[in-house]
Coordinates of C-alpha atoms (C1' of nucleotides) in Angstrom, one line a residue:
Chain A
X450 CA 138.2 72.7 116.1
X451 CA 139.1 70.4 119.0
X452 CA 136.7 67.7 119.9
X453 CA 136.0 69.0 123.4
X454 CA 135.5 72.5 122.0
X455 CA 132.9 71.3 119.6
X456 CA 131.1 69.4 122.3
X457 CA 130.9 72.4 124.5
X458 CA 129.8 74.6 121.5
X459 CA 126.9 72.3 120.6
X460 CA 125.9 71.8 124.2
X461 CA 125.9 75.6 124.8
X462 CA 123.8 76.2 121.8
X463 CA 121.2 73.7 122.9
X464 CA 121.1 75.0 126.4
X465 CA 120.9 78.6 125.2
X466 CA 117.9 77.6 123.2
X467 CA 116.1 76.5 126.3
X468 CA 117.2 79.4 128.5
X469 CA 116.3 81.9 125.9
X470 CA 112.9 80.3 125.3
X471 CA 112.3 80.8 129.0
X472 CA 113.7 84.2 129.7
X473 CA 113.9 85.9 126.3
X474 CA 116.8 87.6 124.6
X475 CA 118.0 89.2 127.8
X476 CA 118.5 85.9 129.6
X477 CA 121.4 85.8 131.9
X478 CA 124.5 84.5 130.1
X479 CA 125.8 83.3 133.4
X480 CA 122.7 81.2 133.7
X481 CA 123.3 79.7 130.3
X482 CA 126.8 78.7 131.2
X483 CA 125.7 77.3 134.5
X484 CA 123.0 75.2 133.0
X485 CA 125.4 73.9 130.3
X486 CA 127.9 73.0 133.1
X487 CA 130.5 75.1 131.5
X488 CA 132.6 78.0 132.7
X489 CA 131.7 81.5 131.9
X490 CA 134.9 82.0 129.9
X491 CA 134.0 79.1 127.7
X492 CA 130.7 80.6 126.8
X493 CA 132.3 84.0 126.0
X494 CA 135.0 82.4 123.8
X495 CA 132.5 80.6 121.7
X496 CA 130.1 83.5 121.6
X497 CA 131.9 86.8 122.2
X498 CA 128.7 88.8 122.3
X499 CA 125.1 88.2 123.1
X500 CA 124.3 89.0 119.5
X501 CA 126.7 86.2 118.4
X502 CA 124.8 83.7 120.5
X503 CA 121.4 84.9 119.3
X504 CA 122.6 84.9 115.7
X505 CA 123.6 81.3 116.1
X506 CA 120.1 80.5 117.3
X507 CA 118.3 82.4 114.6
X508 CA 120.6 82.0 111.6
X509 CA 118.6 79.0 110.2
X510 CA 115.3 80.7 110.7
X511 CA 116.5 83.9 109.0
X512 CA 118.0 82.0 106.1
X513 CA 114.7 80.2 105.6
X514 CA 112.9 83.5 105.5
X515 CA 115.1 85.0 102.9
X516 CA 114.9 81.8 100.8
X517 CA 111.1 81.8 101.2
X518 CA 111.0 85.4 100.0
X519 CA 112.8 84.6 96.8
X520 CA 110.6 81.5 96.3
X521 CA 107.4 83.5 96.9
X522 CA 108.7 86.1 94.4
X523 CA 108.5 83.4 91.7
X524 CA 105.5 81.3 92.7
X525 CA 102.9 83.8 94.1
X526 CA 101.2 87.0 93.1
X527 CA 103.0 90.1 94.4
X528 CA 100.2 90.7 96.8
X529 CA 100.0 87.2 98.2
X530 CA 103.8 87.0 98.4
X531 CA 104.0 90.1 100.5
X532 CA 101.1 89.1 102.7
X533 CA 102.5 85.7 103.4
X534 CA 106.1 86.8 103.8
X535 CA 105.2 89.5 106.3
X536 CA 103.3 87.0 108.4
X537 CA 106.1 84.5 108.4
X538 CA 108.6 87.2 109.1
X539 CA 106.8 88.4 112.1
X540 CA 106.4 84.9 113.3
X541 CA 110.1 84.3 112.9
X542 CA 111.1 87.4 114.8
X543 CA 108.6 86.4 117.6
X544 CA 110.5 83.2 118.0
X545 CA 112.7 84.8 120.6
X546 CA 111.1 87.2 123.0
X547 CA 112.8 90.5 123.2
X548 CA 114.9 90.2 120.1
X549 CA 113.3 92.9 118.0
X550 CA 115.1 95.8 119.7
X551 CA 118.4 94.0 119.1
X552 CA 117.5 93.4 115.5
X553 CA 116.7 97.0 114.9
X554 CA 119.9 98.2 116.6
X555 CA 121.9 95.7 114.6
X556 CA 120.6 97.2 111.3
X557 CA 122.7 100.2 112.0
X558 CA 125.7 98.5 113.5
X559 CA 127.9 96.7 111.0
X560 CA 129.9 95.2 114.0
X561 CA 126.9 93.4 115.3
X562 CA 126.7 89.7 114.7
X563 CA 123.1 90.1 113.7
X564 CA 123.8 92.8 111.1
X565 CA 124.3 90.6 108.1
X566 CA 121.2 88.5 108.7
X567 CA 119.1 91.6 109.2
X568 CA 120.4 93.4 106.1
X569 CA 119.8 90.3 104.0
X570 CA 116.3 90.0 105.2
X571 CA 115.5 93.6 104.6
X572 CA 116.8 93.3 101.1
X573 CA 114.6 90.2 100.5
X574 CA 111.6 92.1 101.8
X575 CA 112.5 95.1 99.7
X576 CA 112.4 92.9 96.5
X577 CA 108.9 91.7 97.3
X578 CA 107.8 95.2 98.0
X579 CA 109.3 96.5 94.8
X580 CA 107.5 93.8 92.8
X581 CA 104.2 94.8 94.3
X582 CA 104.9 98.4 93.7
X583 CA 105.7 97.8 90.1
X584 CA 102.4 96.1 89.7
X585 CA 100.7 99.0 91.5
X586 CA 99.5 97.0 94.4
X587 CA 101.6 98.5 97.1
X588 CA 102.1 102.0 98.4
X589 CA 104.9 103.8 96.6
X590 CA 106.0 105.8 99.6
X591 CA 107.5 102.8 101.4
X592 CA 111.0 101.2 101.1
X593 CA 112.6 98.1 102.5
X594 CA 113.6 99.9 105.7
X595 CA 110.0 100.9 106.3
X596 CA 108.8 97.4 105.8
X597 CA 111.5 96.1 108.1
X598 CA 110.4 98.6 110.7
X599 CA 106.8 97.6 110.5
X600 CA 107.7 93.9 110.8
X601 CA 109.8 94.8 113.9
X602 CA 107.1 96.8 115.5
X603 CA 104.5 94.1 114.9
X604 CA 106.9 91.4 116.3
X605 CA 107.4 93.7 119.3
X606 CA 103.7 93.9 119.9
X607 CA 103.6 90.1 119.7
X608 CA 106.1 89.9 122.5
X609 CA 104.2 92.1 124.9
X610 CA 101.6 90.3 127.1
X611 CA 99.3 93.3 126.8
X612 CA 99.1 93.2 123.0
X613 CA 100.1 89.7 122.0
X614 CA 96.6 88.5 121.5
X615 CA 95.8 91.3 119.1
X616 CA 99.1 91.2 117.3
X617 CA 97.8 89.0 114.5
X618 CA 94.9 91.3 113.8
X619 CA 97.1 94.3 113.8
X620 CA 99.3 92.6 111.3
X621 CA 96.3 92.4 109.0
X622 CA 95.6 96.0 109.5
X623 CA 99.1 97.1 108.7
X624 CA 99.3 94.8 105.8
X625 CA 96.2 96.3 104.4
X626 CA 97.9 99.7 104.7
X627 CA 100.9 98.6 102.8
X628 CA 98.8 97.1 100.0
X629 CA 96.7 99.4 97.9
X630 CA 94.1 96.9 96.7
Chain B
X975 CA 105.7 117.0 154.3
X976 CA 108.8 118.3 155.9
X977 CA 110.7 121.2 154.4
X978 CA 113.9 119.3 153.7
X979 CA 111.9 116.4 152.3
X980 CA 110.1 118.6 149.8
X981 CA 113.4 120.2 148.8
X982 CA 114.9 116.8 148.0
X983 CA 111.8 115.7 146.2
X984 CA 111.8 118.6 143.9
X985 CA 115.6 118.4 143.3
X986 CA 115.3 114.7 142.6
X987 CA 112.6 115.3 140.1
X988 CA 114.6 117.9 138.3
X989 CA 117.7 115.8 138.2
X990 CA 115.8 112.8 137.1
X991 CA 114.5 114.8 134.2
X992 CA 118.0 115.5 133.0
X993 CA 119.4 112.0 133.6
X994 CA 116.4 110.4 131.8
X995 CA 116.8 112.8 128.9
X996 CA 120.4 111.6 128.6
X997 CA 120.1 107.8 129.2
X998 CA 116.4 107.0 128.7
X999 CA 114.0 105.2 130.9
X1000 CA 116.6 102.6 132.0
X1001 CA 118.9 105.3 133.4
X1002 CA 120.7 104.2 136.6
X1003 CA 118.8 105.3 139.6
X1004 CA 122.0 105.4 141.6
X1005 CA 123.2 107.9 139.0
X1006 CA 120.1 110.1 139.6
X1007 CA 120.7 110.0 143.4
X1008 CA 124.4 110.8 143.0
X1009 CA 123.8 113.7 140.7
X1010 CA 121.1 115.1 143.0
X1011 CA 123.6 114.9 145.9
X1012 CA 121.2 112.6 147.8
X1013 CA 121.4 109.2 149.3
X1014 CA 120.0 106.2 147.5
X1015 CA 117.6 105.6 150.3
X1016 CA 116.1 109.1 149.9
X1017 CA 115.4 108.5 146.2
X1018 CA 113.7 105.1 146.9
X1019 CA 111.6 106.6 149.6
X1020 CA 110.2 109.3 147.4
X1021 CA 109.9 107.1 144.4
X1022 CA 109.5 103.5 145.5
X1023 CA 109.7 102.2 142.0
X1024 CA 111.2 103.3 138.7
X1025 CA 107.6 103.6 137.4
X1026 CA 106.7 106.0 140.2
X1027 CA 109.6 108.3 139.1
X1028 CA 108.7 108.1 135.5
X1029 CA 105.0 108.7 136.3
X1030 CA 106.0 111.8 138.1
X1031 CA 107.9 113.0 135.1
X1032 CA 105.1 112.2 132.6
X1033 CA 102.0 112.9 134.6
X1034 CA 101.5 116.4 133.3
X1035 CA 102.1 115.3 129.7
X1036 CA 99.6 112.5 130.0
X1037 CA 97.0 114.7 131.6
X1038 CA 97.4 117.2 128.8
X1039 CA 96.9 114.4 126.3
X1040 CA 93.7 113.1 127.8
X1041 CA 92.4 116.7 128.1
X1042 CA 93.3 117.4 124.5
X1043 CA 91.5 114.2 123.4
X1044 CA 88.3 115.4 125.0
X1045 CA 88.7 118.9 123.6
X1046 CA 89.3 117.6 120.1
X1047 CA 86.3 115.4 120.5
X1048 CA 84.2 118.6 120.7
X1049 CA 86.0 121.0 118.4
X1050 CA 87.2 118.9 115.4
X1051 CA 85.8 116.4 113.0
X1052 CA 86.2 112.8 114.1
X1053 CA 88.8 112.2 111.4
X1054 CA 90.9 115.3 112.2
X1055 CA 90.6 114.6 116.0
X1056 CA 92.0 111.1 115.6
X1057 CA 94.8 112.2 113.3
X1058 CA 95.9 115.0 115.5
X1059 CA 95.6 113.1 118.7
X1060 CA 97.5 110.1 117.4
X1061 CA 100.3 112.4 116.4
X1062 CA 100.4 114.2 119.7
X1063 CA 100.2 110.9 121.6
X1064 CA 103.1 109.4 119.8
X1065 CA 105.1 112.6 120.4
X1066 CA 104.2 112.5 124.1
X1067 CA 105.4 108.9 124.5
X1068 CA 108.6 109.7 122.6
X1069 CA 109.4 112.3 125.2
X1070 CA 111.3 109.7 127.2
X1071 CA 113.3 107.2 125.4
X1072 CA 112.5 103.6 126.2
X1073 CA 109.3 104.2 128.1
X1074 CA 107.0 102.4 125.7
X1075 CA 107.7 98.9 126.9
X1076 CA 107.0 100.1 130.5
X1077 CA 103.8 101.7 129.4
X1078 CA 102.6 98.6 127.6
X1079 CA 103.5 96.5 130.6
X1080 CA 101.8 98.9 133.0
X1081 CA 98.5 98.5 131.1
X1082 CA 98.2 95.0 132.5
X1083 CA 99.6 95.6 135.9
X1084 CA 97.3 97.5 138.3
X1085 CA 100.1 97.8 140.8
X1086 CA 102.3 99.9 138.4
X1087 CA 102.4 103.6 139.1
X1088 CA 101.9 104.2 135.4
X1089 CA 98.8 102.1 135.2
X1090 CA 96.3 104.8 135.9
X1091 CA 97.7 107.2 133.4
X1092 CA 97.8 104.6 130.7
X1093 CA 94.3 103.3 131.2
X1094 CA 93.0 106.9 131.2
X1095 CA 94.7 107.6 128.0
X1096 CA 93.5 104.5 126.3
X1097 CA 90.0 105.4 127.3
X1098 CA 90.4 108.9 125.9
X1099 CA 91.7 107.4 122.6
X1100 CA 88.9 104.9 122.6
X1101 CA 86.3 107.6 122.7
X1102 CA 87.8 109.4 119.7
X1103 CA 88.0 106.1 117.9
X1104 CA 84.3 105.3 118.7
X1105 CA 83.2 108.7 117.4
X1106 CA 85.0 108.1 114.1
X1107 CA 83.6 104.6 113.9
X1108 CA 80.0 105.9 114.5
X1109 CA 80.5 108.3 111.6
X1110 CA 81.9 105.5 109.5
X1111 CA 85.3 107.0 109.0
X1112 CA 87.3 104.5 111.0
X1113 CA 87.7 100.7 110.8
X1114 CA 85.2 98.8 112.9
X1115 CA 87.5 96.0 113.8
X1116 CA 89.7 98.1 116.2
X1117 CA 89.2 99.0 119.8
X1118 CA 90.9 101.3 122.3
X1119 CA 93.5 98.7 123.1
X1120 CA 94.5 98.3 119.5
X1121 CA 94.8 102.0 119.1
X1122 CA 97.0 102.2 122.2
X1123 CA 99.1 99.3 120.8
X1124 CA 99.7 101.1 117.6
X1125 CA 100.6 104.3 119.3
X1126 CA 103.1 102.4 121.4
X1127 CA 104.6 100.6 118.5
X1128 CA 105.0 103.9 116.6
X1129 CA 106.6 105.6 119.6
X1130 CA 108.9 102.6 119.9
X1131 CA 110.0 103.1 116.3
X1132 CA 110.6 106.7 117.1
X1133 CA 112.9 105.7 119.9
X1134 CA 115.1 103.5 117.7
X1135 CA 118.0 105.2 115.9
X1136 CA 117.4 102.9 112.8
X1137 CA 113.8 104.0 112.4
X1138 CA 113.5 107.3 114.0
X1139 CA 113.7 109.3 110.8
X1140 CA 110.9 107.3 109.2
X1141 CA 108.6 107.2 112.3
X1142 CA 106.7 110.2 111.2
X1143 CA 105.9 108.8 107.9
X1144 CA 105.0 105.4 109.3
X1145 CA 102.6 107.2 111.6
X1146 CA 100.8 108.6 108.5
X1147 CA 100.7 105.1 107.0
X1148 CA 99.2 103.6 110.1
X1149 CA 96.8 106.4 110.5
X1150 CA 95.6 105.9 107.0
X1151 CA 95.0 102.3 107.8
X1152 CA 92.8 103.2 110.8
X1153 CA 90.8 105.7 108.9
X1154 CA 88.6 104.4 106.1
X1155 CA 88.4 107.6 104.1
Chain C
dA205 C1' 115.1 128.4 175.2
dG206 C1' 115.8 123.6 175.5
dA207 C1' 114.3 118.9 175.3
dA208 C1' 111.5 115.1 173.3
dT209 C1' 109.9 113.1 169.3
dA210 C1' 109.0 111.8 164.9
dA211 C1' 110.2 112.2 160.2
dT212 C1' 114.0 112.1 157.1
dC213 C1' 118.5 111.1 155.5
dG214 C1' 122.3 108.4 153.5
dG215 C1' 125.0 104.7 152.4
dA216 C1' 126.6 99.9 153.7
dG217 C1' 125.3 95.5 152.2
dC218 C1' 123.1 91.7 149.3
dA219 C1' 122.4 89.4 145.2
dG220 C1' 122.5 89.8 140.7
dT221 C1' 124.5 91.4 136.0
dG222 C1' 128.1 91.7 131.7
dC223 C1' 132.6 91.0 130.6
dT224 C1' 138.0 90.2 131.1
dC225 C1' 141.8 87.8 132.2
dC226 C1' 145.0 84.1 133.2
dG227 C1' 146.7 79.9 135.6
dA228 C1' 145.3 75.1 135.3
dA229 C1' 143.8 71.2 132.7
dT230 C1' 143.7 68.5 128.6
dA231 C1' 143.5 67.0 123.7
dT232 C1' 146.5 66.5 119.9
dA233 C1' 150.8 65.9 117.5
dT234 C1' 155.4 64.2 117.6
Chain D
dA335 C1' 155.7 59.3 126.6
dT336 C1' 156.6 63.9 126.0
dA337 C1' 155.8 68.5 124.4
dT338 C1' 152.9 72.0 122.7
dA339 C1' 149.0 74.5 121.7
dT340 C1' 144.1 74.9 122.7
dT341 C1' 140.6 75.0 125.6
dC342 C1' 138.7 75.4 130.1
dG343 C1' 136.7 77.5 134.2
dG344 C1' 136.1 80.8 137.6
dA345 C1' 138.0 84.6 140.4
dG346 C1' 137.6 89.5 140.0
dC347 C1' 136.0 94.2 138.5
dA348 C1' 132.6 97.5 138.0
dC349 C1' 128.2 98.1 137.6
dT350 C1' 122.9 97.4 138.6
dG351 C1' 118.2 97.3 141.6
dC352 C1' 116.7 97.3 146.0
dT353 C1' 116.5 96.9 151.4
dC354 C1' 117.5 98.1 155.8
dC355 C1' 118.7 100.7 159.8
dG356 C1' 121.7 103.8 162.7
dA357 C1' 122.6 108.7 162.5
dT358 C1' 120.9 113.2 161.6
dT359 C1' 117.7 116.9 161.7
dA360 C1' 113.3 119.5 161.4
dT361 C1' 109.4 120.2 164.1
dT362 C1' 106.6 120.4 168.3
dC363 C1' 105.8 120.8 173.0
dT364 C1' 106.7 122.3 177.7

DNA sequence: AGAATAATCGGAGCAGTGCTCCGAATATAT
DNA sequence: ATATATTCGGAGCACTGCTCCGATTATTCT
């Protein structure tokens, strides 16, 4: 990678973080390029799709979440592990406003740049869920996809002004529905 | 209202129903006007905002839902009433793909054409919830807004291809969390 | 009936979007 | 210093929501 290319890449990423923090996941890509003092073509070469850009912004968060799932699976009780991980997961997805629809869509689209991260996270959650189910402390009629859907829905509520303030409480309610004791 | 105006109004509404069924709530309004063989200005005069158009499409459904809530409040047990109404409510909101974000936003914006309908529905749900709470069969730490949020989130899941098939089941899970026995 | 009027129509126009494409600029290798 | 391969940047296309206003037409009045 050429030196100037890397410079632009890094600068774009940093600028994108700001712009996305302000305007959410549907932020204008033109705006990102403008504020990074870079041509639109440059942005699109480094990040061919919006998903690619968002993936670059979220990759570290997502990796931490899957790592944390595995760690919790060893150090905490099945119930605690699920509770904590669900909370962190929702918090992670709430990092970027408006990303939940993209994540859910990416689940079914192998071409999406977000696909891999999402599938990995779903699997990590599924392991925690299975552990709790084996112990008898989680509903049997749920799978990893269901858990992911619930996380997405709760993160979605956290994004909306009308429901953001209650999202935390609703997370508790839903968690209590997943757990059987 | 002039005769030609009424003709266009009705025709626009019918066309909008088709287009929205195909492309969801973010359908191109230009497209609606085109397919109705009507100028763009005509569409915007009859329906100044997208919300106004969607409200016209959903008004009857919403009215039926609030009516049904009141009826269920008299004829069914608190538990049954809530269960049935939640199901119908989600089904109603799933009628138009992508309308849930608009509904949630409308809750907080008195200017929105959808505001009135949404507030009325929330109130209807709140009454059913309160009845169940009085009987001790619903969680005490929920209010009408929470119920509305949960309905919205479930309808949202019903809209997404990745989760649509499990939305029905997740509705059961959430319902069981709202009800305490 | 014919004319005056007021309501309605329809689309040009503006500012914005995502995305592509390619000539110009430039970093790197020779 | 020259040649080459990469990278740059923005013009351009097709679309969007939305406004505005001259032309058209239904209705009313004489």
